[in-house]
CSV table of C-alpha atoms and ligand atoms in Angstrom, one decimal:
chain,number,residue,atom,x,y,z
A,1,UNK,CA,11.0,-15.1,-19.5
A,2,UNK,CA,10.6,-11.5,-18.6
A,3,UNK,CA,13.0,-10.2,-15.9
A,4,UNK,CA,10.1,-8.3,-14.4
A,5,UNK,CA,8.7,-11.5,-12.9
A,6,UNK,CA,11.7,-11.4,-10.5
A,7,UNK,CA,10.5,-8.1,-9.0
A,8,UNK,CA,8.9,-8.2,-5.6
A,9,UNK,CA,5.7,-6.2,-5.4
A,10,UNK,CA,3.8,-5.9,-2.1
A,11,UNK,CA,0.7,-4.2,-0.9
A,12,UNK,CA,0.6,-3.0,2.7
A,13,UNK,CA,-3.1,-3.1,3.5
A,14,UNK,CA,-5.1,-1.9,6.5
A,15,UNK,CA,-7.3,0.8,7.9
A,16,UNK,CA,-6.1,4.4,8.3
A,17,UNK,CA,-3.4,4.6,11.0
A,18,UNK,CA,-2.7,0.9,10.9
A,19,UNK,CA,1.0,1.6,10.5
A,20,UNK,CA,1.4,1.0,6.8
A,21,UNK,CA,3.7,4.0,6.2
A,22,UNK,CA,5.9,3.1,9.1
A,23,UNK,CA,6.3,-0.5,7.9
A,24,UNK,CA,6.8,0.6,4.3
A,25,UNK,CA,9.7,2.9,5.2
A,26,UNK,CA,11.3,0.0,7.1
A,27,UNK,CA,11.0,-2.2,4.1
A,28,UNK,CA,12.5,0.4,1.8
A,29,UNK,CA,15.5,0.7,4.1
A,30,UNK,CA,16.0,-3.1,4.3
A,31,UNK,CA,15.1,-4.3,0.8
A,32,UNK,CA,15.8,-1.6,-1.7
A,33,UNK,CA,12.1,-1.5,-2.7
A,34,UNK,CA,10.4,1.7,-3.9
A,35,UNK,CA,7.5,2.9,-1.7
A,36,UNK,CA,4.5,4.2,-3.5
A,37,UNK,CA,2.2,6.0,-1.1
A,38,UNK,CA,-0.7,7.8,-2.7
A,39,UNK,CA,-1.3,9.6,0.6
A,40,UNK,CA,2.2,11.0,0.5
A,41,UNK,CA,1.9,11.9,-3.1
A,42,UNK,CA,-1.4,13.7,-2.6
A,43,UNK,CA,-0.1,15.6,0.5
A,44,UNK,CA,2.9,16.7,-1.5
A,45,UNK,CA,0.6,18.0,-4.2
A,46,UNK,CA,-1.4,19.9,-1.6
A,47,UNK,CA,1.7,21.4,-0.1
A,48,UNK,CA,3.1,22.5,-3.5
A,49,UNK,CA,-0.2,24.3,-4.3
A,50,UNK,CA,-0.4,22.6,-7.7
A,51,UNK,CA,-3.7,22.3,-9.7
A,52,UNK,CA,-4.0,18.7,-8.5
A,53,UNK,CA,-3.3,19.9,-4.9
A,54,UNK,CA,-6.1,22.5,-5.1
A,55,UNK,CA,-8.5,19.8,-6.4
A,56,UNK,CA,-7.9,17.3,-3.7
A,57,UNK,CA,-7.3,19.5,-0.6
A,58,UNK,CA,-10.9,19.7,0.7
A,59,UNK,CA,-11.7,16.1,-0.2
A,60,UNK,CA,-8.7,14.9,1.9
A,61,UNK,CA,-9.3,17.3,4.8
A,62,UNK,CA,-12.9,16.0,5.3
A,63,UNK,CA,-11.7,12.4,5.2
A,64,UNK,CA,-13.1,11.4,1.8
A,65,UNK,CA,-11.4,9.4,-0.9
A,66,UNK,CA,-9.9,11.2,-3.9
A,67,UNK,CA,-11.2,9.9,-7.3
A,68,UNK,CA,-10.0,6.6,-8.6
A,69,UNK,CA,-8.9,8.3,-11.8
A,70,UNK,CA,-6.5,10.7,-10.0
A,71,UNK,CA,-4.8,8.1,-7.8
A,72,UNK,CA,-4.5,5.5,-10.6
A,73,UNK,CA,-2.8,8.1,-12.8
A,74,UNK,CA,-0.4,9.0,-10.0
A,75,UNK,CA,0.5,5.3,-9.5
A,76,UNK,CA,0.9,4.6,-13.2
A,77,UNK,CA,3.2,7.6,-13.5
A,78,UNK,CA,5.4,6.4,-10.7
A,79,UNK,CA,5.6,2.8,-12.0
A,80,UNK,CA,6.6,4.3,-15.4
A,81,UNK,CA,9.3,6.4,-13.7
A,82,UNK,CA,10.9,3.6,-11.8
A,83,UNK,CA,11.7,0.9,-14.4
A,84,UNK,CA,14.8,-0.3,-12.5
A,85,UNK,CA,13.2,-0.7,-9.1
A,86,UNK,CA,13.7,-4.1,-7.4
A,87,UNK,CA,10.0,-3.9,-6.7
A,88,UNK,CA,7.3,-1.7,-5.2
A,89,UNK,CA,5.5,-1.4,-1.9
A,90,UNK,CA,2.1,0.0,-2.4
A,91,UNK,CA,0.9,1.8,0.7
A,92,UNK,CA,-2.6,3.3,0.9
A,93,UNK,CA,-3.3,2.0,-2.7
A,94,UNK,CA,-5.4,0.3,-3.8
A,95,UNK,CA,-8.3,1.5,-1.7
A,96,UNK,CA,-11.2,0.5,-4.0
A,97,UNK,CA,-12.0,-2.5,-6.2
A,98,UNK,CA,-11.6,-0.4,-9.4
A,99,UNK,CA,-8.1,0.7,-8.1
A,100,UNK,CA,-7.1,-2.9,-7.5
A,101,UNK,CA,-8.3,-3.9,-11.0
A,102,UNK,CA,-6.4,-1.0,-12.6
A,103,UNK,CA,-3.2,-2.0,-10.6
A,104,UNK,CA,-3.4,-5.6,-11.8
A,105,UNK,CA,-3.9,-4.4,-15.4
A,106,UNK,CA,-1.0,-2.0,-15.3
A,107,UNK,CA,1.3,-4.5,-13.7
A,108,UNK,CA,0.3,-7.3,-16.1
A,109,UNK,CA,1.0,-5.1,-19.1
A,110,UNK,CA,4.5,-4.7,-17.8
A,111,UNK,CA,5.1,-8.4,-17.0
A,112,UNK,CA,4.7,-7.9,-13.3
A,113,UNK,CA,2.3,-8.9,-10.6
A,114,UNK,CA,1.5,-8.4,-6.9
A,115,UNK,CA,3.2,-11.1,-4.9
A,116,UNK,CA,1.6,-10.6,-1.6
A,117,UNK,CA,-0.9,-8.4,0.2
A,118,UNK,CA,0.1,-7.9,3.8
A,119,UNK,CA,-2.8,-7.0,6.0
A,120,UNK,CA,-2.0,-5.1,9.2
A,121,UNK,CA,-4.9,-6.0,11.6
A,122,UNK,CA,-5.6,-3.3,14.2
A,123,UNK,CA,-8.9,-2.9,16.1
A,124,UNK,CA,-10.9,0.3,15.9
A,125,UNK,CA,-10.3,1.4,19.5
A,126,UNK,CA,-6.5,1.2,19.0
A,127,UNK,CA,-6.8,3.2,15.7
A,128,UNK,CA,-8.8,5.9,17.4
A,129,UNK,CA,-6.3,6.2,20.3
A,130,UNK,CA,-3.3,6.4,17.8
A,131,UNK,CA,-5.1,9.1,15.8
A,132,UNK,CA,-5.9,11.1,18.9
A,133,UNK,CA,-2.2,11.1,19.8
A,134,UNK,CA,-1.1,11.9,16.2
A,135,UNK,CA,-3.6,14.7,15.9
A,136,UNK,CA,-2.3,16.3,19.1
A,137,UNK,CA,1.3,15.9,18.0
A,138,UNK,CA,1.1,16.7,14.3
A,139,UNK,CA,-2.2,18.5,13.8
A,140,UNK,CA,-2.8,16.8,10.4
A,141,UNK,CA,-6.2,18.2,9.4
A,142,UNK,CA,-7.7,14.8,8.4
A,143,UNK,CA,-6.8,13.4,11.8
A,144,UNK,CA,-9.5,15.4,13.6
A,145,UNK,CA,-12.2,13.2,15.1
A,146,UNK,CA,-14.9,14.0,12.5
A,147,UNK,CA,-12.6,13.4,9.5
A,148,UNK,CA,-11.2,10.3,11.0
A,149,UNK,CA,-14.6,8.8,11.6
A,150,UNK,CA,-15.3,9.4,7.8
A,151,UNK,CA,-12.0,7.8,6.9
A,152,UNK,CA,-12.8,4.7,9.0
A,153,UNK,CA,-16.3,4.5,7.5
A,154,UNK,CA,-14.8,4.8,4.0
A,155,UNK,CA,-12.3,2.1,4.8
A,156,UNK,CA,-15.1,-0.3,5.9
A,157,UNK,CA,-17.4,0.5,3.0
A,158,UNK,CA,-14.9,0.8,0.1
A,159,UNK,CA,-11.6,-0.7,1.0
A,160,UNK,CA,-12.4,-3.7,3.2
A,161,UNK,CA,-14.2,-5.3,0.1
A,162,UNK,CA,-10.7,-5.7,-1.4
A,163,UNK,CA,-10.0,-8.4,1.2
A,164,UNK,CA,-12.1,-11.1,-0.6
A,165,UNK,CA,-10.5,-9.9,-3.9
A,166,UNK,CA,-7.1,-10.7,-2.7
A,167,UNK,CA,-8.1,-13.8,-0.8
A,168,UNK,CA,-9.5,-15.1,-4.1
A,169,UNK,CA,-6.1,-14.5,-5.7
A,170,UNK,CA,-4.5,-16.4,-2.8
A,171,UNK,CA,-2.3,-13.4,-1.9
A,172,UNK,CA,-3.6,-12.2,1.5
A,173,UNK,CA,-1.3,-12.6,4.5
A,174,UNK,CA,-2.4,-11.3,7.9
A,175,UNK,CA,-0.1,-9.7,10.5
A,176,UNK,CA,-1.0,-8.6,14.0
A,177,UNK,CA,-0.7,-4.8,13.8
A,178,UNK,CA,-1.5,-4.3,17.5
A,179,UNK,CA,2.0,-5.1,18.7
A,180,UNK,CA,5.0,-2.8,18.9
A,181,UNK,CA,6.5,-1.4,15.7
A,182,UNK,CA,9.5,-3.7,16.0
A,183,UNK,CA,7.4,-6.8,16.5
A,184,UNK,CA,5.2,-5.9,13.5
A,185,UNK,CA,8.4,-5.3,11.4
A,186,UNK,CA,9.7,-8.7,12.4
A,187,UNK,CA,6.4,-10.3,11.3
A,188,UNK,CA,6.5,-8.4,8.0
A,189,UNK,CA,10.1,-9.4,7.4
A,190,UNK,CA,9.2,-13.1,8.0
A,191,UNK,CA,6.5,-12.8,5.3
A,192,UNK,CA,8.9,-11.2,2.9
A,193,UNK,CA,11.5,-13.9,3.4
A,194,UNK,CA,8.9,-16.5,2.7
A,195,UNK,CA,7.9,-14.8,-0.5
A,196,UNK,CA,11.5,-14.4,-1.6
A,197,UNK,CA,12.2,-18.1,-0.8
A,198,UNK,CA,9.2,-19.3,-2.9
A,199,UNK,CA,10.2,-17.1,-5.9
A,200,UNK,CA,13.8,-18.4,-6.2
A,201,UNK,CA,13.1,-22.1,-6.3
A,202,UNK,CA,10.4,-21.6,-8.9
A,203,UNK,CA,13.0,-19.9,-11.1
A,204,UNK,CA,15.6,-22.6,-10.5
A,205,UNK,CA,13.0,-25.2,-11.3
A,206,UNK,CA,12.3,-23.5,-14.6
A,207,UNK,CA,16.0,-23.5,-15.7
A,208,UNK,CA,16.5,-26.9,-14.4
A,209,UNK,CA,13.7,-28.1,-16.6
A,210,UNK,CA,15.0,-26.2,-19.6
A,211,UNK,CA,18.6,-27.3,-19.3
A,212,UNK,CA,18.2,-30.6,-17.4
A,213,UNK,CA,20.4,-29.2,-14.5
B,1,LIG,P1,-4.0,7.0,6.2
B,1,LIG,O1,-3.3,5.7,5.9
B,1,LIG,O2,-3.5,7.5,7.5
B,1,LIG,O3,-5.4,7.0,6.1
B,1,LIG,P2,-3.1,8.2,3.7
B,1,LIG,O4,-1.9,9.0,3.8
B,1,LIG,O5,-2.9,6.8,3.1
B,1,LIG,O6,-3.6,8.1,5.2
B,1,LIG,O7,-4.3,8.9,3.0
B,1,LIG,C1,-4.7,10.2,3.3
B,1,LIG,C2,-5.8,10.7,2.4
B,1,LIG,O8,-5.4,10.7,1.1
B,1,LIG,C3,-7.1,9.7,2.4
B,1,LIG,O9,-7.9,9.9,3.4
B,1,LIG,C4,-7.6,10.1,1.0
B,1,LIG,O10,-8.3,11.3,1.0
B,1,LIG,C5,-6.4,10.3,0.1
B,1,LIG,N1,-6.0,9.1,-0.5
B,1,LIG,C6,-4.8,8.4,-0.3
B,1,LIG,N2,-4.7,7.3,-1.0
B,1,LIG,C7,-5.9,7.2,-1.7
B,1,LIG,C8,-6.4,6.3,-2.7
B,1,LIG,N3,-5.8,5.2,-3.0
B,1,LIG,N4,-7.7,6.5,-3.2
B,1,LIG,C9,-8.4,7.6,-2.8
B,1,LIG,N5,-7.9,8.5,-1.9
B,1,LIG,C10,-6.7,8.4,-1.4
């Protein structure tokens, strides 16, 4: 049995500004998982002025999605670089069906799988209010009203179709993202404990069957 099956891999799923990054950071602090945020990686590339950064800057600022090829390569590179991680939290990835298929393929080839997809549910009015505040406070270019409308549209067109993909795999768990950060964290933590609890007995069962214990 591959040790990799013990790793805990989660996707934080939801529209832009749903609170995925905030919750991911909390999970990293609590569970020793590695956060893989394609948004953070791409913003770092833009900031560094690398070739990649130059290629994606305008696309991101106007609120469009960067190509699947680019983000899949970023994610594969990070999985490769973190062989000892207890698991990964994917945040902002996958955002399209081809990205989800590539993620499944790359995890499978390493003896891993996604355990759960945690969907943060937040309604559009609340998202727009959060972004209005964030734009005023941080001035992130893609938080301006025009770009944000495009991001929300792209989420509905290209990312929301991933919901049936993960429902079909039996992996989707929904969390009410409209509540306070603390309350959302509590809900996410409960999901995580449930997943951990179901992973361990399965393993014990396996050994019990092997050794009659
Ligand atoms: P948010 O969750 O607030 O929308 P992110 O930080 O996840 O923001 O993403 C910011 C931008 O980075 C996206 O609008 C898009 O241009 C680009 N991006 C991030 N992740 C992906 C991805 N998986 N596929 C394509 N583009 C991405």
